[in-house]
Short mmCIF file of C-alpha atoms in Angstrom, two decimals:
data_model
loop_
_atom_site.label_atom_id
_atom_site.label_comp_id
_atom_site.label_asym_id
_atom_site.label_seq_id
_atom_site.Cartn_x
_atom_site.Cartn_y
_atom_site.Cartn_z
CA MET H 553 0.00 0.00 0.00
CA LEU H 554 2.77 2.44 0.96
CA LYS H 555 4.79 1.65 -2.17
CA GLU H 556 1.68 2.10 -4.32
CA ALA H 557 1.22 5.52 -2.75
CA GLY H 558 4.78 6.48 -3.76
CA CYS H 559 6.17 6.38 -0.23
CA TYR H 560 9.77 5.67 0.67
CA VAL H 561 9.54 2.33 2.46
CA ASN H 562 11.66 -0.75 3.10
CA ASP H 563 12.22 -3.21 5.95
CA ALA H 564 14.48 -0.75 7.80
CA VAL H 565 11.81 1.96 7.61
CA LEU H 566 9.13 -0.41 8.88
CA GLY H 567 11.44 -1.43 11.73
CA SER H 568 11.87 2.24 12.61
CA VAL H 569 8.08 2.72 12.56
CA ASP H 570 7.74 -0.18 14.99
CA ARG H 571 10.28 1.39 17.37
CA ILE H 572 8.38 4.69 17.33
CA LEU H 573 4.91 3.21 17.80
CA SER H 574 6.18 0.87 20.52
CA LEU H 575 7.88 3.92 22.15
CA ALA H 576 11.21 2.06 22.19
CA PHE H 577 12.68 4.98 20.22
CA PHE H 578 11.86 7.30 23.14
CA ASP H 579 13.30 5.06 25.85
CA ASP H 580 15.70 7.59 27.40
CA LYS H 581 15.73 10.24 30.12
CA SER H 582 15.26 13.25 27.82
CA LYS H 583 11.68 14.49 27.71
CA PRO H 584 9.27 13.90 26.14
CA ASN H 585 10.19 10.24 26.59
CA LYS H 586 8.50 6.86 26.77
CA VAL H 587 6.98 7.64 30.17
CA SER H 588 5.70 11.02 28.90
CA TYR H 589 3.79 9.19 26.15
CA GLY H 590 2.09 6.77 28.54
CA ASP H 591 4.78 4.08 28.81
CA THR H 592 2.61 1.72 26.74
CA GLU H 593 2.91 0.68 23.10
CA ILE H 594 0.61 2.86 20.99
CA THR H 595 -0.10 -0.01 18.60
CA GLU H 596 0.23 -3.76 18.44
CA HIS H 597 1.87 -5.02 15.26
CA HIS H 598 1.31 -8.59 14.10
CA ALA H 599 1.88 -10.02 10.59
CA GLY H 600 1.80 -6.60 8.94
CA ASN H 601 -1.34 -5.45 10.76
CA TYR H 602 -1.36 -2.52 13.19
CA ARG H 603 -3.98 -2.23 15.95
CA PHE H 604 -4.34 0.41 18.64
CA ASN H 605 -3.72 -0.73 22.19
CA ASP H 606 -6.72 -1.45 24.39
CA LYS H 607 -6.55 1.88 26.23
CA ILE H 608 -6.70 3.92 23.01
CA LYS H 609 -9.51 1.74 21.63
CA ALA H 610 -11.48 2.32 24.82
CA GLU H 611 -10.86 6.08 24.73
CA LEU H 612 -12.06 6.24 21.11
CA THR H 613 -15.56 5.37 22.31
CA ASN H 614 -15.56 8.85 23.88
CA ASN H 615 -16.69 11.21 21.13
CA ASP H 616 -14.73 14.22 22.44
CA PHE H 617 -11.51 12.17 22.51
CA LYS H 618 -12.27 10.77 19.05
CA VAL H 619 -12.73 14.25 17.56
CA LEU H 620 -9.41 15.45 19.00
CA PHE H 621 -7.67 12.23 17.95
CA GLU H 622 -8.90 12.47 14.35
CA ASP H 623 -8.02 16.18 14.25
CA ALA H 624 -4.43 15.39 15.26
CA ILE H 625 -4.16 12.80 12.47
CA LYS H 626 -5.65 15.16 9.87
CA THR H 627 -3.26 17.92 10.95
CA GLY H 628 -0.31 15.55 10.62
CA LEU H 629 -1.39 14.48 7.12
CA LEU H 630 -1.86 18.11 6.09
CA LYS H 631 1.62 19.05 7.33
CA ALA H 632 3.06 16.04 5.52
CA GLU H 633 1.92 17.43 2.15
CA GLN H 634 4.90 19.83 2.09
CA TYR H 635 7.31 16.88 2.05
CA ASP H 636 8.34 14.50 -0.74
CA ALA H 637 7.10 11.13 0.54
CA SER H 638 9.37 9.24 -1.84
CA GLN H 639 12.48 10.41 0.05
CA PRO H 640 13.52 10.37 3.73
CA PHE H 641 14.11 14.15 3.61
CA THR H 642 12.95 16.98 1.37
CA ILE H 643 15.51 19.56 0.28
CA GLY H 644 14.53 23.02 1.50
CA CYS H 645 12.31 21.79 4.33
CA ARG H 646 13.12 22.27 8.00
CA TYR H 647 14.00 19.54 10.49
CA GLU H 648 15.16 19.40 14.08
CA ARG H 649 17.86 17.06 15.33
CA LYS H 650 15.21 14.74 16.76
CA ASP H 651 13.53 14.55 13.34
CA ALA H 652 16.81 13.49 11.75
CA CYS H 653 17.23 10.75 14.37
CA ARG H 654 13.79 9.42 13.55
CA LEU H 655 14.00 9.66 9.76
CA LEU H 656 17.49 8.16 9.64
CA LYS H 657 16.06 5.19 11.55
CA PHE H 658 18.14 5.52 14.74
CA ASN H 659 17.34 2.74 17.21
CA LYS H 660 16.87 5.37 19.91
CA ARG H 661 16.58 9.13 19.97
CA VAL H 662 19.83 10.91 20.77
CA PRO H 663 19.62 14.12 22.88
CA GLY H 664 20.47 17.23 20.86
CA GLN H 665 23.44 18.18 23.05
CA ASN H 666 24.98 14.75 22.36
CA ILE H 667 24.61 15.25 18.61
CA GLY H 668 26.05 18.76 18.43
CA GLY H 669 27.37 19.43 14.92
CA TYR H 670 27.21 15.82 13.76
CA PHE H 671 26.59 12.30 14.99
CA ILE H 672 27.75 8.96 13.62
CA ASP H 673 25.08 6.28 14.02
CA LYS H 674 27.11 3.07 14.03
CA ASP H 675 24.01 0.86 13.74
CA HIS H 676 22.99 2.23 10.34
CA ASP H 677 26.17 3.98 9.10
CA THR H 678 24.45 7.34 8.87
CA CYS H 679 25.72 10.78 9.89
CA PRO H 680 23.49 13.87 10.07
CA ILE H 681 25.44 17.15 10.07
CA PHE H 682 24.05 20.33 11.65
CA ILE H 683 25.65 23.69 10.88
CA THR H 684 24.74 27.07 12.32
CA TYR H 685 26.25 29.37 9.68
CA HIS H 686 26.46 32.62 11.66
CA LYS H 687 27.31 31.67 15.22
CA SER H 688 26.55 33.78 18.26
CA GLU H 689 29.51 35.51 19.86
CA ASN H 690 28.19 34.41 23.23
CA ILE H 691 28.63 30.66 22.73
CA SER H 692 31.56 28.72 24.17
CA GLU H 693 34.86 29.15 22.33
CA THR H 694 35.08 25.36 22.11
CA ILE H 695 32.20 25.31 19.60
CA GLN H 696 33.01 28.49 17.66
CA TYR H 697 33.61 26.51 14.48
CA GLY H 698 34.27 28.53 11.33
CA ASP H 699 32.24 26.44 8.89
CA TYR H 700 31.61 28.22 5.59
CA PHE H 701 30.49 27.65 1.99
CA LYS H 702 33.28 27.64 -0.57
CA ASN H 703 30.61 27.68 -3.26
CA PRO H 704 26.98 26.45 -3.54
CA SER H 705 28.20 22.85 -3.79
CA VAL H 706 30.96 22.72 -1.17
CA MET H 707 30.88 23.37 2.57
CA HIS H 708 34.15 23.70 4.49
CA MET H 709 33.42 22.10 7.86
CA TYR H 710 35.29 21.56 11.10
CA SER H 711 35.19 18.51 13.33
CA LYS H 712 34.33 18.70 16.99
CA ASN H 713 37.04 20.09 19.22
CA LYS H 714 40.07 18.05 20.32
CA ARG H 715 40.01 15.72 17.31
CA ARG H 716 42.94 14.35 15.33
CA ILE H 717 42.94 12.84 11.85
CA GLU H 718 44.26 9.54 13.19
CA GLY H 719 41.55 9.42 15.88
CA ALA H 720 38.76 6.84 15.76
CA GLU H 721 35.94 9.35 15.12
CA ILE H 722 37.64 11.06 12.18
CA GLN H 723 38.64 7.72 10.70
CA LYS H 724 34.98 6.64 10.85
CA LEU H 725 33.97 9.82 9.02
CA TYR H 726 36.58 9.21 6.32
CA ARG H 727 36.10 5.46 5.94
CA GLY H 728 35.75 4.48 2.27
CA VAL H 729 36.34 8.02 0.93
CA GLU H 730 39.76 7.22 -0.54
CA GLU H 731 38.25 4.26 -2.42
CA GLY H 732 35.41 6.40 -3.77
CA LYS H 733 32.87 4.45 -1.70
CA PRO H 734 32.10 6.47 1.47
CA ALA H 735 30.86 4.17 4.24
CA LEU H 736 28.67 6.80 5.87
CA ASP H 737 25.38 8.11 4.51
CA MET H 738 25.83 11.82 5.33
CA HIS H 739 23.12 14.48 5.29
CA MET H 740 23.59 18.23 5.71
CA PHE H 741 21.27 20.55 7.64
CA VAL H 742 22.02 24.28 7.92
CA LYS H 743 20.44 27.29 9.59
CA LYS H 744 21.47 30.92 9.26
CA SER H 745 21.72 31.60 13.01
CA ASP H 746 20.29 30.56 16.36
CA ASP H 747 17.63 33.25 15.89
CA GLU H 748 15.85 30.71 13.69
CA GLY H 749 15.23 28.39 16.63
CA THR H 750 16.07 24.68 16.74
CA SER H 751 15.19 23.70 13.17
CA PHE H 752 17.61 23.46 10.24
CA ILE H 753 17.09 23.57 6.47
CA TYR H 754 17.88 20.28 4.76
CA LEU H 755 20.37 20.82 1.93
CA GLY H 756 20.71 17.20 0.86
CA PRO H 757 23.10 14.25 1.03
CA CYS H 758 26.81 15.04 0.99
CA GLU H 759 30.23 13.38 0.92
CA ILE H 760 33.68 14.26 2.20
CA ILE H 761 35.91 15.27 -0.71
CA LYS H 762 38.88 12.95 -1.05
CA GLY H 763 42.11 14.50 0.22
CA SER H 764 40.39 17.54 1.79
CA MET H 765 40.97 16.64 5.45
CA GLN H 766 43.51 18.81 7.23
CA GLN H 767 44.83 18.73 10.79
CA GLU H 768 44.47 22.19 12.31
CA PHE H 769 44.67 23.75 15.75
CA SER H 770 42.26 26.24 17.32
CA ARG H 771 43.70 28.82 19.71
CA ARG H 772 41.83 29.34 22.96
CA GLN H 773 41.61 32.59 24.91
CA ASP H 774 44.20 31.27 27.37
CA GLY H 775 46.69 30.91 24.50
CA LYS H 776 46.61 27.12 24.39
CA GLU H 777 45.76 25.23 21.22
CA ASP H 778 43.36 22.34 20.69
CA PRO H 779 43.56 19.93 17.73
CA ILE H 780 40.69 20.09 15.25
CA VAL H 781 40.17 18.64 11.77
CA SER H 782 38.79 20.52 8.77
CA MET H 783 37.28 18.96 5.65
CA ASP H 784 35.29 19.84 2.54
CA LEU H 785 31.83 18.36 2.03
CA LYS H 786 30.34 18.18 -1.46
CA LEU H 787 26.56 18.34 -1.71
CA ALA H 788 24.81 16.03 -4.16
CA VAL H 789 22.64 18.98 -5.23
CA PRO H 790 24.02 22.57 -5.25
CA VAL H 791 22.21 25.04 -3.01
CA ASP H 792 19.87 27.20 -5.08
CA ALA H 793 20.86 30.86 -5.45
CA ASP H 794 18.16 32.39 -3.23
CA ARG H 795 18.77 29.98 -0.36
CA TYR H 796 22.53 30.32 -0.68
CA TYR H 797 22.28 34.12 -0.42
CA MET H 798 19.88 33.89 2.53
CA LEU H 799 22.21 31.60 4.49
CA THR H 800 25.48 33.39 3.77
CA GLU H 801 24.39 37.04 3.92
CA LYS H 802 24.93 38.57 7.37
#
């Protein structure tokens, strides 16, 4: 049914749906979490059939609850019309870090502060990248990364602080790049500044450009230097002119 409707679906997607509806995806301390949502599976899934749990079925006999329930579903379907259902993400649309976790089929949600500028999901070999283009002067010097567009197709990006090229994290990012077969499925999300809130514009899939990694050092206010790695990321689809100007113009 989903394939006939033109939806992006496979066994991994259906497994992710199960984790969300069973609330396993939300099984952490960050709120809203599994307990916040009632600590009970929303649906029961057997042999390809989904059924609401007994509590929801009982509540649906209450007309007021039913009206609100149906309204929430209709609102969700209406909001979904802005997205391309044949792809996990839609270029130009906005997503939060938690949305990326869900749509990249993470086994569990990862708190935003743990993701930071990027996060390597070892279970699915995916890596969402989040860039705030114009950073606030008030943020910690340890995250004052100077990421910038070289052109509409290439973003110059910095690793997290205190990283070396030979380190495990950077090697995971670069795995397969030399051979022309990057191991990680990388996706870039960018926002102009923190004034835009917690959502980022999806710019599309990207890859590290072979040979672009450089070991650098960032100087702290106390005069000491921390190792950091820079790299160039090539987008599969160049950023359109209007969006590029909006993001880069101060």
